[in-house]
Amino acid sequence: MPRPRLSTIFVGAATSTALAPAPAASPSARAPLPPAYAVFKQRLLSGELCPGDARDLFDELLRRGGDGDGSAPVPARALNGLLAALARAPPSAACGDAPALAIELFKRMDRRACPRHSAPTIHIYNILIDCYRRVHRPDLGLAIVGRLLKNGLGPDDFSYSLIYGFVKDGEVDKAHCLFLEMMEQGVLPNILICNSIIKELCKMKEMDKAESVVQKMVDSGISPDLFTYSLIIDGLCKSKAMDKAERVLEQMVEAGTRPNSITYNSLIHGYSISGMWNESVRVFKQMSSCGVIPTVANCNSFIHALFKHGRTNEAKCIFDSMVLKGPKPDIISYSTMLHGYATATDSCLADVHNIFNLMLTKGIAPNNHVFNILINAYGSRGMIDKAMLILEDMQNKGVTPGIVTFVTVISALCRVGRLDDALHKFNHMVDIGVQPSKAVYHCLIQGCCNHGELVKAKELISEMVNKDIPPPDIKYFSSIINNLCKEGRVAEGKDIMDLMVQTGQRPNVVTFNSLMEGYCLVGNMEEAFALLDAMASIGIEPNCYIYATLVDGYCKNGRIDDALTLFRDMLHKRVKPTSVLYSIILHGLFQARRTTAAKKMFREMIESGTTVSIHTYGVVLGGLCRNNCTDEANMLLEKLFAMNVKFDIITFNIVISAMFKVGRRQEAKELFDAISTYGLVPNIQTYSMMITNLIKEESYEEADNLFISVEKSGHASDSRLLNHIVRMLLKKAEVAKASNYLSIIGENNLTLEASTISLLASLFSREGYYLHFSTKGPLKTEYCLFFDKFPTTLYQ
């Protein structure tokens, strides 16, 4: 739809707005101004001008020269000066809204208008536009612009102040429309106006409009500056449009504008949130090579990206470089490192402790956020006493715990069943004036539910209601029931459902499904099946997901016939099975070695018109391979390739694993080699499976080469895989080869698992050789394996 022109936008408001003409200039304009002028100005500047005085004094000024007393009218320039000053005056005790008062005085001028006065100037119009902007009524300012057009004056660059009004009030679309219209009128804005519009459009993720503003600027001869380009690049990066962002960077350089650290920081962040950490590394290096010295913000952003993608060692290297060479780490740098170490999959609390000590050594005082990270790091690992010591240290250092701190502490205490201590902390929190939040109550109620204190949980829910805090909803209770049932604590899950009903909540399909999954997990299929009647009693019809849970339970408990009976009963009730349900029952049939029945079921699925998902194909392919029907599996695979079915790497993993299990090793290797031809990339599970099977068949060189390719592909060194390789090699007496992988574990500061340590200690102590471990944290080791003290052919 074409954008309306200003003349049509303004017409309604313009007809209802009238302005007083300015008093005509006269030879006596230079005469001394009347006393009312001085009084008005003095009271305005001192903040003592009240609306009543302003009206009386302004009326006196307007009467000059109009009553036949021979006095000269007050010059328009003087009146404009007073009104402009009034429009910009801050709120005071005498007058809380000076711009609104200025608008009222304009209207008084309008009522006193007479033919002998000269026409209003654009300066008067601009003052009024500014007043409307300041009282947050830019829509009325549009009427003034319309009047400018009507009188043939046309808006000038000052009229662009109206755009600021729209932007400030969040009406960016109107600001954008006005900007384009005024550009068409030939009124060119300054770069600040352009950047303000671009900034707001980028915040709203209106990147097409933001780029169109830049193009308008270029077409009109206004050169974008560094801030313009940085805004566009940042907006595109936040929208994950990294290709566009790179093109804008190229245009920026071609235009002779040099990117700064803020520009590069946007790119690093953009690639980080897009999961392209390799590109983040490239941009960071590119920044340095272009002579842009990385700022603390650049380094912090990069460290965050590295931690996010498991690159702990690289993050440490950047941080160490900051400490040694600069820029010096700030509080955000240390908190990023602390959080990264605390949440890393192979995390070590010794690293957290070391970073915190370094921070103190460098004279940086920890803030609330830093202490919260530390408390959570220890609390989440069950080290409650240590977490409590940190809380005490926090208070001793004069840092007041906030609601987040108490939520973290109370949650940790509830997880380990220390409910009395959690309630004590809750009461202490209230005593020191920290208002309890919904999150705190949720932690306490969940702790009570998980540890059987349902009476106390009910009391806490009542307390929430009395304090006008929304009580837990059905989703919250269902989550607790689901967690309990996954642990096999079904009876407790049932008690929570009863509590939920007592507090006025009605169980839904999700709640029943969680409870049903729990009964299936513990093998109590009778109770699981009985829940169908319980659902019907409160008017809930079981859907396909409920039937899928029951069918899966029967299959996993070896009751495939019951699963088939339930499946047929579901079809009889006209509940349409999904691809997920078919996958479950197909997997159950293959597991029960009922291959013929599985193939028949698969044909029925296709004939029913149900969409066959890639997961279902994976189940069928894996089932055929495990049941020695590899020829049929290969035929199906080739058929799917011919149909251009888009495979995922999980499907390849299923088929490759199944082929290894039935001894079709060469075909498994060929299928692995073919992965890249289908546009896929092996994941860590693929590599782990291949390396494991290569070691089993003693193809050590191939396994080593494949591991090297894992590292080259950008995958972070996987602690679990490395430990598994070490154990397999030690069991095959390949001590020298195992030592190579142990070195990789050490170099990457990864965790040496308990089972690996146990095997090493058992093997070497049995042979009388020395093995030394110096422990750094739970199962975190710096080890010295003296392989030079024994021959590598020890077990040969």
XYZ file of N, CA, C and O in Angstrom, residues 593-708:
464
model
N 12.303 -59.484 18.313
C 12.693 -60.377 17.192
C 11.499 -60.774 16.341
O 11.513 -61.817 15.676
N 10.456 -59.968 16.363
C 9.279 -60.262 15.535
C 9.365 -59.400 14.284
O 8.596 -58.458 14.073
N 10.363 -59.750 13.483
C 10.715 -58.930 12.320
C 9.593 -58.903 11.289
O 9.297 -57.852 10.699
N 8.952 -60.065 11.073
C 7.874 -60.128 10.076
C 6.726 -59.205 10.469
O 6.190 -58.449 9.649
N 6.357 -59.264 11.753
C 5.274 -58.399 12.237
C 5.666 -56.927 12.126
O 4.835 -56.061 11.815
N 6.948 -56.626 12.359
C 7.423 -55.243 12.271
C 7.330 -54.737 10.838
O 6.877 -53.603 10.587
N 7.735 -55.580 9.881
C 7.680 -55.168 8.478
C 6.229 -54.967 8.028
O 5.919 -54.042 7.270
N 5.331 -55.818 8.551
C 3.911 -55.663 8.224
C 3.372 -54.352 8.798
O 2.631 -53.614 8.129
N 3.753 -54.064 10.043
C 3.310 -52.816 10.682
C 3.823 -51.600 9.903
O 3.105 -50.603 9.742
N 5.054 -51.693 9.410
C 5.631 -50.572 8.646
C 4.839 -50.352 7.359
O 4.567 -49.201 6.974
N 4.443 -51.455 6.704
C 3.633 -51.314 5.481
C 2.276 -50.688 5.804
O 1.779 -49.833 5.059
N 1.671 -51.106 6.940
C 0.384 -50.531 7.353
C 0.516 -49.024 7.600
O -0.390 -48.250 7.269
N 1.621 -48.654 8.173
C 1.860 -47.226 8.450
C 1.875 -46.430 7.143
O 1.236 -45.377 7.036
N 2.611 -46.934 6.164
C 2.709 -46.236 4.871
C 1.342 -46.175 4.193
O 0.924 -45.134 3.674
N 0.608 -47.308 4.234
C -0.710 -47.372 3.585
C -1.733 -46.459 4.272
O -2.669 -45.978 3.634
N -1.544 -46.188 5.582
C -2.491 -45.337 6.304
C -2.310 -43.857 5.965
O -3.141 -43.026 6.349
N -1.229 -43.560 5.273
C -0.977 -42.160 4.910
C -0.245 -41.374 5.979
O -0.054 -40.156 5.834
N 0.147 -42.045 7.055
C 0.909 -41.359 8.106
C 2.284 -40.983 7.579
O 2.969 -41.808 6.961
N 2.688 -39.761 7.818
C 4.001 -39.302 7.369
C 5.094 -40.078 8.092
O 5.104 -40.152 9.324
N 5.983 -40.667 7.319
C 7.091 -41.418 7.906
C 8.236 -40.445 8.181
O 8.787 -39.848 7.255
N 8.551 -40.280 9.448
C 9.625 -39.350 9.806
C 10.980 -39.997 9.605
O 11.093 -41.223 9.472
N 12.005 -39.174 9.595
C 13.355 -39.700 9.440
C 13.716 -40.587 10.634
O 14.459 -41.559 10.495
N 13.136 -40.278 11.807
C 13.382 -41.110 12.990
C 12.799 -42.506 12.792
O 13.420 -43.510 13.161
N 11.598 -42.572 12.199
C 10.970 -43.878 11.960
C 11.800 -44.700 10.988
O 11.999 -45.912 11.184
N 12.289 -44.050 9.934
C 13.178 -44.763 8.998
C 14.403 -45.291 9.732
O 14.873 -46.413 9.474
N 14.924 -44.495 10.662
C 16.081 -44.940 11.434
C 15.776 -46.168 12.270
O 16.590 -47.090 12.371
N 14.578 -46.198 12.885
C 14.162 -47.354 13.685
C 14.091 -48.608 12.812
O 14.572 -49.677 13.192
N 13.484 -48.463 11.634
C 13.318 -49.613 10.731
C 14.679 -50.082 10.224
O 14.972 -51.300 10.232
N 15.522 -49.150 9.798
C 16.851 -49.529 9.288
C 17.668 -50.215 10.373
O 18.292 -51.265 10.141
N 17.660 -49.625 11.583
C 18.405 -50.235 12.682
C 17.842 -51.593 13.055
O 18.594 -52.538 13.322
N 16.514 -51.720 13.070
C 15.886 -52.999 13.404
C 16.199 -54.080 12.393
O 16.468 -55.234 12.764
N 16.191 -53.743 11.119
C 16.527 -54.718 10.080
C 17.967 -55.185 10.224
O 18.268 -56.388 10.106
N 18.876 -54.239 10.486
C 20.288 -54.603 10.632
C 20.500 -55.510 11.842
O 21.223 -56.513 11.751
N 19.875 -55.164 12.975
C 20.055 -55.968 14.196
C 19.456 -57.363 14.061
O 19.854 -58.283 14.780
N 18.499 -57.517 13.168
C 17.867 -58.819 12.980
C 18.382 -59.529 11.731
O 17.683 -60.359 11.142
N 19.627 -59.186 11.341
C 20.316 -59.838 10.222
C 19.577 -59.696 8.893
O 19.647 -60.593 8.041
N 18.854 -58.620 8.735
C 18.199 -58.338 7.451
C 18.925 -57.172 6.775
O 18.309 -56.198 6.325
N 20.244 -57.256 6.755
C 21.032 -56.129 6.255
C 20.819 -55.885 4.762
O 20.922 -54.743 4.303
N 20.544 -56.953 4.008
C 20.289 -56.751 2.572
C 19.037 -55.899 2.376
O 19.007 -54.976 1.549
N 17.995 -56.199 3.168
C 16.769 -55.400 3.082
C 17.027 -53.969 3.554
O 16.473 -53.006 3.011
N 17.874 -53.847 4.586
C 18.214 -52.511 5.088
C 18.922 -51.701 4.016
O 18.628 -50.515 3.807
N 19.853 -52.348 3.308
C 20.586 -51.650 2.233
C 19.654 -51.254 1.098
O 19.768 -50.160 0.529
N 18.708 -52.155 0.781
C 17.741 -51.842 -0.286
C 16.884 -50.637 0.100
O 16.647 -49.732 -0.712
N 16.427 -50.622 1.377
C 15.615 -49.500 1.842
C 16.430 -48.210 1.845
O 15.943 -47.148 1.438
N 17.699 -48.341 2.244
C 18.573 -47.169 2.288
C 18.767 -46.597 0.887
O 18.673 -45.376 0.673
N 19.033 -47.478 -0.076
C 19.220 -47.014 -1.456
C 17.943 -46.391 -2.011
O 17.978 -45.395 -2.746
N 16.792 -46.973 -1.634
C 15.509 -46.422 -2.080
C 15.296 -45.018 -1.522
O 14.841 -44.108 -2.231
N 15.658 -44.860 -0.264
C 15.500 -43.542 0.370
C 16.450 -42.517 -0.241
O 16.092 -41.353 -0.423
N 17.680 -42.965 -0.567
C 18.609 -42.063 -1.249
C 18.034 -41.616 -2.588
O 18.121 -40.445 -2.959
N 17.440 -42.571 -3.299
C 16.858 -42.254 -4.618
C 15.679 -41.304 -4.482
O 15.407 -40.499 -5.384
N 14.966 -41.384 -3.349
C 13.812 -40.506 -3.113
C 14.239 -39.133 -2.585
O 13.405 -38.269 -2.320
N 15.574 -38.950 -2.430
C 16.113 -37.689 -1.890
C 15.565 -37.365 -0.502
O 15.310 -36.197 -0.169
N 15.354 -38.425 0.284
C 14.923 -38.210 1.665
C 16.074 -37.558 2.420
O 17.214 -38.000 2.344
N 15.773 -36.491 3.125
C 16.812 -35.755 3.839
C 17.120 -36.457 5.152
O 16.327 -36.429 6.083
N 18.278 -37.101 5.211
C 18.687 -37.816 6.413
C 19.299 -36.859 7.423
O 19.823 -35.802 7.066
N 19.244 -37.252 8.686
C 20.026 -36.535 9.691
C 21.134 -37.462 10.173
O 21.157 -38.655 9.876
N 22.065 -36.903 10.906
C 23.236 -37.677 11.326
C 22.854 -38.779 12.311
O 23.504 -39.829 12.376
N 21.744 -38.567 13.056
C 21.308 -39.586 14.017
C 20.931 -40.872 13.295
O 21.245 -41.979 13.758
N 20.269 -40.743 12.140
C 19.883 -41.930 11.364
C 21.119 -42.678 10.892
O 21.192 -43.921 10.968
N 22.110 -41.949 10.392
C 23.361 -42.589 9.977
C 24.002 -43.310 11.158
O 24.504 -44.434 11.014
N 23.999 -42.682 12.328
C 24.592 -43.311 13.508
C 23.894 -44.623 13.851
O 24.543 -45.619 14.202
N 22.561 -44.641 13.761
C 21.790 -45.853 14.065
C 22.178 -46.994 13.128
O 22.442 -48.123 13.558
N 22.231 -46.690 11.836
C 22.523 -47.733 10.841
C 23.968 -48.205 10.960
O 24.245 -49.411 10.924
N 24.901 -47.264 11.136
C 26.318 -47.648 11.255
C 26.524 -48.527 12.480
O 27.198 -49.561 12.418
N 25.917 -48.139 13.606
C 26.052 -48.928 14.832
C 25.485 -50.329 14.647
O 26.093 -51.332 15.066
N 24.313 -50.411 14.005
C 23.685 -51.720 13.780
C 24.550 -52.598 12.882
O 24.669 -53.810 13.116
N 25.170 -52.005 11.868
C 26.024 -52.789 10.959
C 27.258 -53.323 11.686
O 27.678 -54.460 11.459
N 27.830 -52.527 12.567
C 28.966 -53.016 13.354
C 28.539 -54.184 14.233
O 29.268 -55.173 14.375
N 27.344 -54.092 14.833
C 26.883 -55.127 15.756
C 26.683 -56.469 15.073
O 26.833 -57.515 15.701
N 26.317 -56.456 13.789
C 26.100 -57.733 13.080
C 27.315 -58.110 12.241
O 27.244 -59.009 11.401
N 28.442 -57.437 12.458
C 29.684 -57.818 11.795
C 29.853 -57.294 10.388
O 30.784 -57.730 9.683
N 29.011 -56.355 9.950
C 29.164 -55.799 8.593
C 30.057 -54.557 8.673
O 29.657 -53.426 8.392
N 31.317 -54.785 9.094
C 32.221 -53.674 9.381
C 32.562 -52.849 8.157
O 32.603 -51.614 8.203
N 32.837 -53.497 7.047
C 33.230 -52.770 5.843
C 32.096 -51.869 5.348
O 32.320 -50.719 4.964
N 30.875 -52.394 5.409
C 29.735 -51.589 4.977
C 29.516 -50.403 5.920
O 29.132 -49.303 5.489
N 29.786 -50.636 7.207
C 29.657 -49.551 8.180
C 30.658 -48.442 7.864
O 30.322 -47.247 7.904
N 31.887 -48.827 7.531
C 32.916 -47.840 7.198
C 32.574 -47.085 5.915
O 32.777 -45.865 5.815
N 32.052 -47.797 4.946
C 31.675 -47.153 3.689
C 30.544 -46.145 3.903
O 30.533 -45.063 3.306
N 29.604 -46.519 4.777
C 28.500 -45.610 5.059
C 29.013 -44.367 5.799
O 28.570 -43.240 5.535
N 29.975 -44.565 6.696
C 30.580 -43.425 7.384
C 31.264 -42.496 6.386
O 31.131 -41.267 6.463
N 31.995 -43.071 5.460
C 32.693 -42.260 4.455
C 31.719 -41.484 3.572
O 32.077 -40.444 3.008
N 30.479 -42.014 3.446
C 29.499 -41.383 2.548
C 28.726 -40.246 3.215
O 27.960 -39.543 2.554
N 28.933 -40.055 4.514
C 28.142 -39.049 5.236
C 28.266 -37.668 4.607
O 27.274 -36.969 4.384
N 29.500 -37.268 4.289
C 29.711 -35.911 3.768
C 29.060 -35.704 2.414
O 28.685 -34.574 2.063
N 28.885 -36.786 1.630
C 28.269 -36.635 0.302
C 26.799 -36.274 0.392
O 26.208 -35.840 -0.598
N 26.208 -36.450 1.576
C 24.797 -36.098 1.771
C 24.638 -34.773 2.534
O 23.585 -34.482 3.084
N 25.733 -34.021 2.543
C 25.668 -32.701 3.148
C 25.614 -32.712 4.654
O 25.195 -31.733 5.274
N 26.035 -33.810 5.285
C 26.002 -33.916 6.740
C 27.416 -33.921 7.312
O 28.387 -34.196 6.598
N 27.509 -33.649 8.589
C 28.795 -33.636 9.285
C 28.700 -34.595 10.468
O 27.742 -34.527 11.248
N 29.664 -35.514 10.611
C 29.620 -36.425 11.764
C 29.635 -35.645 13.074
O 30.321 -34.626 13.190
N 28.855 -36.101 14.063
C 28.910 -35.470 15.380
C 29.817 -36.291 16.287
O 30.398 -37.297 15.870
N 29.936 -35.882 17.537
C 30.862 -36.552 18.449
C 30.445 -37.994 18.699
O 31.292 -38.875 18.902
N 29.127 -38.264 18.643
C 28.652 -39.648 18.817
C 29.088 -40.528 17.635
O 29.434 -41.695 17.815
N 29.064 -39.947 16.432
C 29.508 -40.698 15.249
C 30.973 -41.074 15.381
O 31.372 -42.228 15.177
N 31.793 -40.083 15.720
C 33.232 -40.342 15.857
C 33.501 -41.335 16.980
O 34.340 -42.233 16.845
N 32.784 -41.189 18.091
C 32.982 -42.089 19.223
C 32.680 -43.529 18.828
O 33.431 -44.453 19.165
N 31.574 -43.720 18.109
C 31.183 -45.055 17.671
C 32.231 -45.654 16.727
O 32.617 -46.824 16.851
N 32.719 -44.852 15.778
C 33.702 -45.346 14.810
C 35.022 -45.677 15.493
O 35.605 -46.746 15.255
N 35.494 -44.775 16.351
C 36.786 -45.014 17.023
C 36.697 -46.235 17.923
O 37.616 -47.072 17.967
N 35.590 -46.371 18.645
C 35.397 -47.527 19.527
C 35.482 -48.831 18.750
O 36.162 -49.788 19.164
N 34.809 -48.889 17.623
C 34.806 -50.124 16.829
C 36.148 -50.372 16.145
O 36.548 -51.523 15.967
N 36.849 -49.307 15.767
C 38.183 -49.486 15.183
C 39.160 -50.043 16.215
O 40.000 -50.897 15.892
N 39.060 -49.569 17.448
C 39.928 -50.100 18.507
C 39.569 -51.550 18.807
O 40.455 -52.390 19.040
N 38.277 -51.880 18.777
C 37.855 -53.272 19.017
C 38.508 -54.223 18.019
O 38.903 -55.333 18.372
N 38.589 -53.769 16.756
C 39.198 -54.637 15.732
C 40.691 -54.380 15.588
O 41.327 -54.851 14.638
N 41.259 -53.607 16.565
C 42.691 -53.331 16.656
C 43.239 -52.571 15.454
O 44.412 -52.706 15.092
N 42.394 -51.758 14.841
C 42.856 -50.866 13.762
C 43.282 -49.547 14.402
O 42.633 -48.504 14.254
N 44.400 -49.600 15.141
C 44.802 -48.468 15.971
C 45.190 -47.237 15.159
O 44.879 -46.106 15.540
N 45.873 -47.453 14.053
C 46.307 -46.310 13.244
C 45.101 -45.565 12.671
O 45.050 -44.330 12.673
N 44.104 -46.339 12.202
C 42.885 -45.707 11.690
C 42.166 -44.932 12.788
O 41.652 -43.830 12.564
N 42.152 -45.519 13.989
C 41.502 -44.848 15.118
C 42.213 -43.538 15.452
O 41.567 -42.508 15.691
N 43.563 -43.579 15.446
C 44.328 -42.359 15.728
C 44.059 -41.281 14.685
O 43.867 -40.104 15.025
N 44.059 -41.674 13.438
C 43.815 -40.703 12.355
C 42.414 -40.095 12.449
O 42.216 -38.909 12.198
N 41.462 -40.952 12.813
C 40.093 -40.457 12.930
C 39.977 -39.478 14.099
O 39.270 -38.464 14.003
N 40.687 -39.761 15.191
C 40.647 -38.832 16.328
C 41.258 -37.484 15.955
O 40.751 -36.433 16.357
N 42.318 -37.516 15.180
C 42.938 -36.257 14.718
C 41.937 -35.461 13.881
O 41.844 -34.243 13.996
